[in-house]
Amino acid sequence: AAILVTTVDQRSQMNDLKGLVTVCKEYVTGLRLELLRRNTTDATRAAELAAYTTHCNMQPAHLLLFLKQAMTVAYKANLKIIASSFARRMLELNPKPGWSTQARKVMQLCDQSPTNAFEVNYDERNPFVLCNADFVPIYKGSVVLYWCTVCRAPYGPKYKGSKCQNCGIGEIGGSAAG
């Protein structure tokens, strides 16, 4: 909330503040997803939420944590195609040796019979943003998006005019100055 009343003297400072808001939005979204995943008993929904966290724009060390969690959740749910994908993404980030070994092992096991036990609402190859209210992917070009006036979190059209669930301050689809 302090950022709403912060004044700056230079455009570069304003850009820094906007960047900070974006970083905060990504981390808050990731943590909200993880908390929801931990409190769900539905294996399909848990796998989806774990997958979505891996698309939050975070520092590589933090993204590694979410990729490892998503790989584990997917593997335990017998979603071998998805688990293998998370393992590959982990390896691209050069994790510590123990995690690399685990990721390679998961890839090897999953690639022997690449199947998913059930369907999940997740397609890593199709660009999407995540609705920050119901946490479902909105794939590129599928619907009109609305954003929070403060943190710029994306939402589906049914949330236009609502209060942002991510920052708790902005209005979805409203207009706000700079």
Short mmCIF file of C-alpha atoms in Angstrom, two decimals:
data_model
loop_
_atom_site.label_atom_id
_atom_site.label_comp_id
_atom_site.label_asym_id
_atom_site.label_seq_id
_atom_site.Cartn_x
_atom_site.Cartn_y
_atom_site.Cartn_z
CA ALA A 1 0.00 0.00 0.00
CA ALA A 2 2.93 2.35 0.63
CA ILE A 3 3.76 2.31 -3.05
CA LEU A 4 0.46 4.07 -3.79
CA VAL A 5 1.63 7.21 -2.00
CA THR A 6 5.29 7.11 -2.99
CA THR A 7 6.54 10.09 -4.95
CA VAL A 8 9.43 10.00 -7.36
CA ASP A 9 11.54 12.65 -9.05
CA GLN A 10 12.71 10.72 -12.09
CA ARG A 11 11.14 8.40 -14.64
CA SER A 12 13.72 5.74 -13.79
CA GLN A 13 12.47 5.69 -10.19
CA MET A 14 8.91 5.27 -11.44
CA ASN A 15 10.01 2.37 -13.62
CA ASP A 16 11.78 0.81 -10.63
CA LEU A 17 8.58 1.07 -8.58
CA LYS A 18 6.52 -0.50 -11.36
CA GLY A 19 9.06 -3.31 -11.58
CA LEU A 20 8.83 -3.87 -7.84
CA VAL A 21 5.03 -4.07 -8.03
CA THR A 22 5.34 -6.65 -10.82
CA VAL A 23 7.78 -8.76 -8.82
CA CYS A 24 5.51 -8.61 -5.77
CA LYS A 25 2.48 -9.60 -7.86
CA GLU A 26 4.30 -12.68 -9.19
CA TYR A 27 5.42 -13.83 -5.74
CA VAL A 28 2.03 -13.20 -4.13
CA THR A 29 0.37 -15.18 -6.93
CA GLY A 30 2.82 -18.06 -6.51
CA LEU A 31 2.32 -18.18 -2.75
CA ARG A 32 -1.47 -17.99 -3.06
CA LEU A 33 -1.35 -20.91 -5.50
CA GLU A 34 0.85 -22.95 -3.17
CA LEU A 35 -1.38 -22.32 -0.16
CA LEU A 36 -4.43 -23.33 -2.15
CA ARG A 37 -2.65 -26.47 -3.41
CA ARG A 38 -1.76 -27.50 0.13
CA ASN A 39 -5.38 -27.14 1.22
CA THR A 40 -7.00 -29.10 -1.60
CA THR A 41 -7.80 -32.79 -1.44
CA ASP A 42 -8.55 -33.08 -5.15
CA ALA A 43 -5.51 -34.64 -6.88
CA THR A 44 -6.39 -33.10 -10.25
CA ARG A 45 -6.70 -29.60 -8.84
CA ALA A 46 -3.52 -30.04 -6.77
CA ALA A 47 -1.58 -31.01 -9.91
CA GLU A 48 -3.00 -28.03 -11.82
CA LEU A 49 -2.14 -25.56 -9.07
CA ALA A 50 1.39 -26.95 -8.76
CA ALA A 51 1.80 -26.60 -12.53
CA TYR A 52 0.55 -23.01 -12.53
CA THR A 53 3.09 -21.96 -9.89
CA THR A 54 5.87 -22.85 -12.32
CA HIS A 55 4.70 -20.05 -14.61
CA CYS A 56 5.12 -17.30 -12.03
CA ASN A 57 8.01 -15.04 -12.99
CA MET A 58 10.43 -15.51 -10.09
CA GLN A 59 14.12 -15.65 -9.40
CA PRO A 60 15.60 -18.95 -10.67
CA ALA A 61 16.32 -20.25 -7.15
CA HIS A 62 12.68 -19.75 -6.17
CA LEU A 63 11.35 -21.11 -9.45
CA LEU A 64 13.42 -24.24 -8.82
CA LEU A 65 11.50 -24.82 -5.58
CA PHE A 66 8.18 -24.63 -7.40
CA LEU A 67 9.42 -26.83 -10.26
CA LYS A 68 10.60 -29.48 -7.80
CA GLN A 69 7.27 -29.37 -5.99
CA ALA A 70 5.32 -29.57 -9.27
CA MET A 71 7.49 -32.45 -10.50
CA THR A 72 6.87 -34.36 -7.26
CA VAL A 73 3.11 -33.72 -7.27
CA ALA A 74 2.82 -34.72 -10.94
CA TYR A 75 4.93 -37.84 -10.47
CA LYS A 76 2.94 -39.01 -7.44
CA ALA A 77 -0.30 -38.41 -9.39
CA ASN A 78 1.07 -40.55 -12.26
CA LEU A 79 1.18 -37.58 -14.64
CA LYS A 80 4.36 -38.77 -16.28
CA ILE A 81 4.40 -36.44 -19.30
CA ILE A 82 3.97 -33.40 -17.09
CA ALA A 83 6.41 -34.62 -14.41
CA SER A 84 9.08 -35.20 -17.06
CA SER A 85 8.52 -31.69 -18.40
CA PHE A 86 9.05 -30.16 -14.97
CA ALA A 87 12.19 -32.25 -14.51
CA ARG A 88 13.57 -30.95 -17.82
CA ARG A 89 12.82 -27.37 -16.84
CA MET A 90 14.56 -27.95 -13.50
CA LEU A 91 17.68 -29.21 -15.22
CA GLU A 92 17.77 -26.12 -17.45
CA LEU A 93 18.21 -24.05 -14.27
CA ASN A 94 21.23 -26.08 -13.07
CA PRO A 95 19.94 -27.17 -9.65
CA LYS A 96 22.13 -28.50 -6.87
CA PRO A 97 23.47 -32.05 -7.50
CA GLY A 98 20.88 -33.92 -5.41
CA TRP A 99 18.02 -32.24 -7.21
CA SER A 100 19.66 -32.85 -10.61
CA THR A 101 19.93 -36.55 -9.82
CA GLN A 102 16.29 -36.67 -8.74
CA ALA A 103 15.15 -34.79 -11.86
CA ARG A 104 17.12 -37.12 -14.17
CA LYS A 105 15.67 -40.16 -12.41
CA VAL A 106 12.11 -38.82 -12.77
CA MET A 107 12.72 -38.07 -16.46
CA GLN A 108 14.10 -41.56 -17.05
CA LEU A 109 11.17 -43.28 -15.30
CA CYS A 110 8.55 -41.06 -16.92
CA ASP A 111 10.00 -41.25 -20.41
CA GLN A 112 9.76 -45.07 -20.34
CA SER A 113 5.97 -44.83 -20.55
CA PRO A 114 5.04 -41.20 -21.25
CA THR A 115 1.38 -41.02 -20.25
CA ASN A 116 -0.79 -39.00 -17.92
CA ALA A 117 -3.21 -40.92 -15.67
CA PHE A 118 -5.85 -38.21 -16.08
CA GLU A 119 -6.41 -34.93 -17.86
CA VAL A 120 -5.51 -31.63 -16.23
CA ASN A 121 -6.34 -28.08 -17.29
CA TYR A 122 -2.76 -27.24 -18.18
CA ASP A 123 -0.98 -26.91 -21.50
CA GLU A 124 2.56 -25.65 -21.09
CA ARG A 125 2.99 -25.15 -24.84
CA ASN A 126 0.01 -22.83 -25.17
CA PRO A 127 0.77 -19.34 -23.77
CA PHE A 128 -1.55 -18.34 -20.95
CA VAL A 129 -2.06 -15.99 -18.06
CA LEU A 130 -3.66 -17.12 -14.86
CA CYS A 131 -6.91 -15.62 -13.63
CA ASN A 132 -6.06 -14.46 -10.12
CA ALA A 133 -9.56 -15.16 -8.80
CA ASP A 134 -10.39 -18.74 -9.77
CA PHE A 135 -6.84 -19.74 -10.75
CA VAL A 136 -7.58 -21.15 -14.18
CA PRO A 137 -5.45 -20.48 -17.24
CA ILE A 138 -6.70 -18.00 -19.79
CA TYR A 139 -5.09 -19.04 -23.04
CA LYS A 140 -3.96 -16.44 -25.52
CA GLY A 141 -6.86 -15.07 -27.55
CA SER A 142 -9.59 -17.01 -25.70
CA VAL A 143 -11.30 -14.16 -23.81
CA VAL A 144 -10.88 -10.48 -23.08
CA LEU A 145 -8.67 -9.96 -20.06
CA TYR A 146 -8.97 -7.36 -17.35
CA TRP A 147 -6.18 -6.26 -15.03
CA CYS A 148 -5.97 -4.88 -11.54
CA THR A 149 -5.41 -1.12 -11.56
CA VAL A 150 -2.65 -1.42 -8.95
CA CYS A 151 -0.70 -4.69 -9.30
CA ARG A 152 -1.74 -5.56 -12.88
CA ALA A 153 -2.85 -9.09 -11.94
CA PRO A 154 -4.94 -10.57 -14.78
CA TYR A 155 -8.58 -11.66 -14.43
CA GLY A 156 -11.31 -13.10 -16.58
CA PRO A 157 -14.23 -10.89 -17.69
CA LYS A 158 -16.63 -11.96 -14.92
CA TYR A 159 -14.41 -10.21 -12.35
CA LYS A 160 -14.52 -6.76 -14.01
CA GLY A 161 -15.36 -4.16 -11.37
CA SER A 162 -14.33 -6.41 -8.44
CA LYS A 163 -11.59 -5.76 -5.90
CA CYS A 164 -8.27 -7.41 -6.71
CA GLN A 165 -7.75 -10.62 -4.76
CA ASN A 166 -4.00 -10.42 -5.22
CA CYS A 167 -3.19 -6.98 -3.77
CA GLY A 168 -6.53 -6.28 -2.11
CA ILE A 169 -6.42 -2.65 -3.24
CA GLY A 170 -7.03 -2.22 -6.96
CA GLU A 171 -10.14 -2.61 -9.07
CA ILE A 172 -10.28 -5.17 -11.84
CA GLY A 173 -10.69 -3.44 -15.18
CA GLY A 174 -10.89 0.04 -13.70
CA SER A 175 -8.90 3.04 -14.74
CA ALA A 176 -6.12 4.52 -12.68
CA ALA A 177 -3.44 7.12 -13.18
CA GLY A 178 0.10 6.10 -13.70
#
